Tab-separated table of C-alpha atoms and ligand atoms in Angstrom:
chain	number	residue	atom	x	y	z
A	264	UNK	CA	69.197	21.869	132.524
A	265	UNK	CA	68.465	22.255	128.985
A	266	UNK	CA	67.373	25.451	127.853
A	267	UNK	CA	63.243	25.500	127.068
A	268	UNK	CA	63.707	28.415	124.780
A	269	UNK	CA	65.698	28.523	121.388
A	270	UNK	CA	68.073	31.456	122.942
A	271	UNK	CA	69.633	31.595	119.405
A	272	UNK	CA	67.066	31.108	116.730
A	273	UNK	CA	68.846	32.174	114.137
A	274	UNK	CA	71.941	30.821	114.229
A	275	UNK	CA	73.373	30.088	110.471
A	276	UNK	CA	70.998	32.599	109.315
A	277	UNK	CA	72.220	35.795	107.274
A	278	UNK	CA	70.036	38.864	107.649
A	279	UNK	CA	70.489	41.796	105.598
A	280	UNK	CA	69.600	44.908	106.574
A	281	UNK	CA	69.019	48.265	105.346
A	282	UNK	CA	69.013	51.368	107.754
A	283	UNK	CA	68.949	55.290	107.841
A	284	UNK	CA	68.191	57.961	104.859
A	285	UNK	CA	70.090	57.895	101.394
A	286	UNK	CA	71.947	61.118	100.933
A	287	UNK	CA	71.397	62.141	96.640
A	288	UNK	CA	73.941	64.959	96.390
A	289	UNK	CA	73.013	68.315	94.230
A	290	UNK	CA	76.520	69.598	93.741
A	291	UNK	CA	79.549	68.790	95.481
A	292	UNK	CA	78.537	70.477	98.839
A	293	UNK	CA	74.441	70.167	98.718
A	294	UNK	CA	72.201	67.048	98.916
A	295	UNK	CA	68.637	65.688	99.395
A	296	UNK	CA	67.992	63.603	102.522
A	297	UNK	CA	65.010	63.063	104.502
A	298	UNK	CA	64.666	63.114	108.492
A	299	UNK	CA	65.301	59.043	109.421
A	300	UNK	CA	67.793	58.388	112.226
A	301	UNK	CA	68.914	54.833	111.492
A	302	UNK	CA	67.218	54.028	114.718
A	303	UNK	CA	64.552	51.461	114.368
A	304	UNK	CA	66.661	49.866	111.576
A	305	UNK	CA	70.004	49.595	114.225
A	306	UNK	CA	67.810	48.095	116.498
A	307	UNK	CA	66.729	45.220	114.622
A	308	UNK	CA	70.106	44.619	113.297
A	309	UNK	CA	70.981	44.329	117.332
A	310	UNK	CA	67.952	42.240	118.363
A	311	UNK	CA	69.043	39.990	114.485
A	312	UNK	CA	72.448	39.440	115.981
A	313	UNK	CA	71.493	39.054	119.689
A	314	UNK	CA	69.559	36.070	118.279
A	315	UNK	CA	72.280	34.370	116.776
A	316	UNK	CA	72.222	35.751	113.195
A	317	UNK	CA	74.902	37.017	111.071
A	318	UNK	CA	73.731	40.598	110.199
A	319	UNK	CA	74.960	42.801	107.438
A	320	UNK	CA	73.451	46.004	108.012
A	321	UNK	CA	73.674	48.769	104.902
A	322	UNK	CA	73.679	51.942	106.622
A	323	UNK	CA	73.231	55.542	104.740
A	324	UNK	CA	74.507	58.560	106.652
A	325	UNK	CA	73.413	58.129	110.255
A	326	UNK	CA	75.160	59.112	113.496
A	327	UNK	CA	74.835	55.475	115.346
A	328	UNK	CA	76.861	53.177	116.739
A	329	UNK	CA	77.345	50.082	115.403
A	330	UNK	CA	75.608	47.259	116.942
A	331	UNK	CA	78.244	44.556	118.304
A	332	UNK	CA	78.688	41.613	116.242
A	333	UNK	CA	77.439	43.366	113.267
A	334	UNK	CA	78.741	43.544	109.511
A	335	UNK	CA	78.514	47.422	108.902
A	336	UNK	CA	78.299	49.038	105.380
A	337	UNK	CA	78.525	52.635	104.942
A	338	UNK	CA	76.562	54.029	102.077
A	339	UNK	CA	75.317	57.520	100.797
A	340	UNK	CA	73.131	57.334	97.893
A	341	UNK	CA	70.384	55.279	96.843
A	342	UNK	CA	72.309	53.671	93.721
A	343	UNK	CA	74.914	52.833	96.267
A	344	UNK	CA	72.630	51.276	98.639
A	345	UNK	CA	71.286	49.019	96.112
A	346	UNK	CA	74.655	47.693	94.684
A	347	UNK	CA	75.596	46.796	98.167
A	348	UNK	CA	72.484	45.188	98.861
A	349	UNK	CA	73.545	43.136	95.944
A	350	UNK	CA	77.062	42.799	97.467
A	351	UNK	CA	75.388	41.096	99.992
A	352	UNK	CA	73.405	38.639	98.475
A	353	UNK	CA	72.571	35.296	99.575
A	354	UNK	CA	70.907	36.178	102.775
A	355	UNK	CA	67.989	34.587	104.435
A	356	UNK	CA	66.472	37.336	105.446
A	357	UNK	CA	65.913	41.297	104.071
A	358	UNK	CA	64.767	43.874	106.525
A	359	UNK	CA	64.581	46.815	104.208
A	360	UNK	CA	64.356	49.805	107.094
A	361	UNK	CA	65.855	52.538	104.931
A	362	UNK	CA	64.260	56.018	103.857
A	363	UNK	CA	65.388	55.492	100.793
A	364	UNK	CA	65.455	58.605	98.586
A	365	UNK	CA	62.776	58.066	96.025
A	366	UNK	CA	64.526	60.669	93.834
A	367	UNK	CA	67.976	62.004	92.717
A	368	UNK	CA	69.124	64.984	91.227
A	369	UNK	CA	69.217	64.315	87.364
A	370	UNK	CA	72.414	65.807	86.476
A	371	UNK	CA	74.370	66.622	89.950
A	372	UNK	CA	77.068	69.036	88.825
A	373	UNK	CA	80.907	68.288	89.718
A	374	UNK	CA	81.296	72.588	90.712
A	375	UNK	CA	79.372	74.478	93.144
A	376	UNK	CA	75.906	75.957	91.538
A	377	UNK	CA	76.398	79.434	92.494
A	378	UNK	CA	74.097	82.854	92.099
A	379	UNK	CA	75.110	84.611	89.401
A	380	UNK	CA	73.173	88.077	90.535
A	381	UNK	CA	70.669	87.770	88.143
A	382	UNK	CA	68.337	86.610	90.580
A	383	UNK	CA	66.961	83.476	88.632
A	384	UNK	CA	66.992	80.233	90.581
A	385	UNK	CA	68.447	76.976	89.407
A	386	UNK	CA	65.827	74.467	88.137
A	387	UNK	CA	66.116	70.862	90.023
A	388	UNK	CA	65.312	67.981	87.596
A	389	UNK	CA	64.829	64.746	89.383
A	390	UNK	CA	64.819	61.411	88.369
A	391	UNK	CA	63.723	58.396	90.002
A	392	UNK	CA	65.698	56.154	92.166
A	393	UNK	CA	65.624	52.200	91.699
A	394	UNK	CA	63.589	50.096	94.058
A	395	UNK	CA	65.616	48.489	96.128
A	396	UNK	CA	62.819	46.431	97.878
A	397	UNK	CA	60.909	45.402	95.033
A	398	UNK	CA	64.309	44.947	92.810
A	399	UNK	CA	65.119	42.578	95.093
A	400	UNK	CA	61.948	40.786	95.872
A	401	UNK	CA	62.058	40.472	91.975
A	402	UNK	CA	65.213	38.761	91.778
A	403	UNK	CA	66.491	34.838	91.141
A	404	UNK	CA	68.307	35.855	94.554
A	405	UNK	CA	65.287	36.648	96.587
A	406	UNK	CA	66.149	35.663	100.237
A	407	UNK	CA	63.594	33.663	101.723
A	408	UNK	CA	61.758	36.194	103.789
A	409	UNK	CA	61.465	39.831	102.507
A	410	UNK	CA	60.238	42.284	104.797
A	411	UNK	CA	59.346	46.461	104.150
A	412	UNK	CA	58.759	49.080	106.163
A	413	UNK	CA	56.227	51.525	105.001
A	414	UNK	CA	56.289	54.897	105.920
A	415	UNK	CA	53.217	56.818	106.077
A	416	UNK	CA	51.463	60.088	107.817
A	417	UNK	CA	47.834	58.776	107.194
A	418	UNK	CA	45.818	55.494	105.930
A	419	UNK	CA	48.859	53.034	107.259
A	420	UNK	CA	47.270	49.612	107.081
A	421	UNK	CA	45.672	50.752	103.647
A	422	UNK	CA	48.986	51.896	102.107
A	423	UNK	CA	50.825	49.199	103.734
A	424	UNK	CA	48.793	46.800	102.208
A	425	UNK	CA	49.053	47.709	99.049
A	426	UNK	CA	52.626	48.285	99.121
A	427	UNK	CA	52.901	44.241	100.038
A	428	UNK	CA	51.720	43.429	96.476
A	429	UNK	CA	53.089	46.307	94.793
A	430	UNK	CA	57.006	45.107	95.503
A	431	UNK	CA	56.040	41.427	96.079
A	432	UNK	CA	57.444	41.416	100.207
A	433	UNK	CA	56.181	38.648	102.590
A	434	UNK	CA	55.192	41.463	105.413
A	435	UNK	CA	54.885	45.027	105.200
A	436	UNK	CA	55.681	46.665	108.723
A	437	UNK	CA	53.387	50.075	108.213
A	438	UNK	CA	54.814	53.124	110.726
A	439	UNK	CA	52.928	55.919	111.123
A	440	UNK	CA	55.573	58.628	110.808
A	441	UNK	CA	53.103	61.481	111.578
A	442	UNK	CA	54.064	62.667	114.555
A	443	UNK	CA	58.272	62.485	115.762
A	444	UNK	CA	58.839	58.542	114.910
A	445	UNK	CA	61.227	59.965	112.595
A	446	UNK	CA	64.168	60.371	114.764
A	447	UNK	CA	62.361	59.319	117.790
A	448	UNK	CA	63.186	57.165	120.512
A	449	UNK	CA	59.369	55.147	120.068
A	450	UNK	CA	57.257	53.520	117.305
A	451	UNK	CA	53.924	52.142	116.357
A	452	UNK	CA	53.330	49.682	113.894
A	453	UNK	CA	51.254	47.306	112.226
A	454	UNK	CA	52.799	44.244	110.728
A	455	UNK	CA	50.802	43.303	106.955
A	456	UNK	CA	51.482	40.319	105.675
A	457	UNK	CA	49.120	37.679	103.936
A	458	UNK	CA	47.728	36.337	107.550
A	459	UNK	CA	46.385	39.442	108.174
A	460	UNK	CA	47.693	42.819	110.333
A	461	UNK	CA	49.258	41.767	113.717
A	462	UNK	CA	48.830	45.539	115.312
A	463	UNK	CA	51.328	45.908	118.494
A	464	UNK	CA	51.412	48.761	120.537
A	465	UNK	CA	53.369	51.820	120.832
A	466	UNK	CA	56.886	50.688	122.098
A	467	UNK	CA	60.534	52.074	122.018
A	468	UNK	CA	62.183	50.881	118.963
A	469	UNK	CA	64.420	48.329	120.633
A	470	UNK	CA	61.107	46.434	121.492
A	471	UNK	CA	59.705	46.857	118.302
A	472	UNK	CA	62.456	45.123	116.718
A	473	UNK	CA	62.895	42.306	119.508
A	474	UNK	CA	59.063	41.816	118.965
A	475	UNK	CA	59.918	41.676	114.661
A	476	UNK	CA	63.125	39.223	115.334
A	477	UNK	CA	60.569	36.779	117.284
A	478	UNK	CA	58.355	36.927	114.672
A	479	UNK	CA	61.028	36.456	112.094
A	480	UNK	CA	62.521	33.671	114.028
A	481	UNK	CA	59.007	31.249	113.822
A	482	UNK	CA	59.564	31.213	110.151
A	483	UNK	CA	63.008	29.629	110.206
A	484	UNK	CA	61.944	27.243	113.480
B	1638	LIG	N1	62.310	51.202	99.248
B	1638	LIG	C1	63.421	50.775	98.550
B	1638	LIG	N2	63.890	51.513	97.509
B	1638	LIG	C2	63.288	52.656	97.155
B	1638	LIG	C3	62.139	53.121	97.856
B	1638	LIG	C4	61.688	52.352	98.912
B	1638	LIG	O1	63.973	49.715	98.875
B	1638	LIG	N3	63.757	53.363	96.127
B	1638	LIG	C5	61.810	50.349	100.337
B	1638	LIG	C6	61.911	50.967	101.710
B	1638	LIG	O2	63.147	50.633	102.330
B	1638	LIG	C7	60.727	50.330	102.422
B	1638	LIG	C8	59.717	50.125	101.307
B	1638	LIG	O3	60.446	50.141	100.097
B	1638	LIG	O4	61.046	49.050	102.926
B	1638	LIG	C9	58.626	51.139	101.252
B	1638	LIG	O5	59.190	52.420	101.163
B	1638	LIG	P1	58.201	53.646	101.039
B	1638	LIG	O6	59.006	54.898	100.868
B	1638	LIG	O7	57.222	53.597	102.168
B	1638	LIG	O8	57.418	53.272	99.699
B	1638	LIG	P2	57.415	53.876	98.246
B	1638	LIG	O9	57.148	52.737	97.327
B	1638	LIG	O10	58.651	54.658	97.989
B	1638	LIG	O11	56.141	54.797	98.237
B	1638	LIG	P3	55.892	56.286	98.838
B	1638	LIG	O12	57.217	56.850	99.346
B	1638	LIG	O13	55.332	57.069	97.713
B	1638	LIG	O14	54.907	56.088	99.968
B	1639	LIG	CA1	59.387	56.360	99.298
């Protein structure tokens, strides 16, 4: 008989995605990254497709498989993950997952810095990298649902929430990345959006993001 459940909510939709750490290089053989593994932003992009969506998933520098069915985009630095984010554009729906690097290297050299034996170290001038969340939730281009992650070692809900108005997203999923969610297999968050914070449990990342797509998928029902 007919199926009782919408198996493929999101067919027609396009979900964009953004996944993993930006990479902001130093010199030609040193960069900046941060510790994210791609992982709970791969998942989603899975559980996206696995629910009928057409997923473009911007990826910095992880070492992942890509999810089947999915439009994969390789990226390093921040700048780059913005443009492509652009690329991208219409979509439905942003997941922004990525660490993004919230600074770059001023004036990354094209030769090696190397010791010259005088025993002085190189200063490190950093600039700041664009927002590529609140750039977006900012533009005439906005997809219809914008979600962020937050990453945070204390005061989730708090920051979380004040990260929603501060780039203008519809929900702000707050992880506390305290302990080893950085690279690990499991993840607790609290979903922030203007009904309130929906709190679920601590979960492997592939529920997480099945338990995101379901609640992404009532929007577009
Ligand atoms: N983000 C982004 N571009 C940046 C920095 C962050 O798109 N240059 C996105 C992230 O992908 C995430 C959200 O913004 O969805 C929040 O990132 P987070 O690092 O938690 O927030 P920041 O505003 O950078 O604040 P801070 O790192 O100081 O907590
Ligand atoms: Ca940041």
């Amino acid at each position: 008989g007919a199926a009782l459940v919408d198996e493929k909510p999101l067919a027609g939709r396009h979900v964009l995605i953004t996944a993993g750490p930006t990479h902001e290089p130093i010199d030609p053989v040193r960069y900046i990254a941060n510790r994210s593994s791609g992982r709970q932003g791969f998942a989603i992009a899975q559980a996206a497709a696995q629910a009928g969506a057409s997923v473009t998933l911007i990826a910095g520098p992880v070492d992942l498989p890509t999810p089947h069915g999915v439009r994969r985009v390789n990226v390093e630095t921040a700048r780059d993950m913005a443009a492509a984010v652009e690329a991208a554009l219409p979509a439905d729906v942003a997941v922004m997952v990525a660490a993004v690097a919230d600074w770059r290297v001023a004036d990354a050299g094209a030769h090696k810095i190397k010791k010259d034996g005088s025993g002085i170290v190189p200063p490190l001038a950093l600039v700041e990298n664009p927002d590529i969340l609140a750039g977006l939730c900012a533009s005439p281009r906005r997809p219809r649902l914008v979600v962020g992650f937050a990453a945070e070692t204390q005061d989730v809900i708090a920051h979380a929430t004040a990260k929603l108005a501060r780039k203008g997203a519809d929900w702000i999923v707050g992880n506390d990345v305290s302990g080893d969610v950085m690279g690990g297999l499991r993840n607790s968050v609290h979903i922030v959006s203007a009904d309130g914070v929906d709190s679920l449990p601590d979960l492997p990342k592939e529920a997480v993001a099945a338990a995101l797509v379901e609640r992404i998928s009532r929007v577009f029902v």
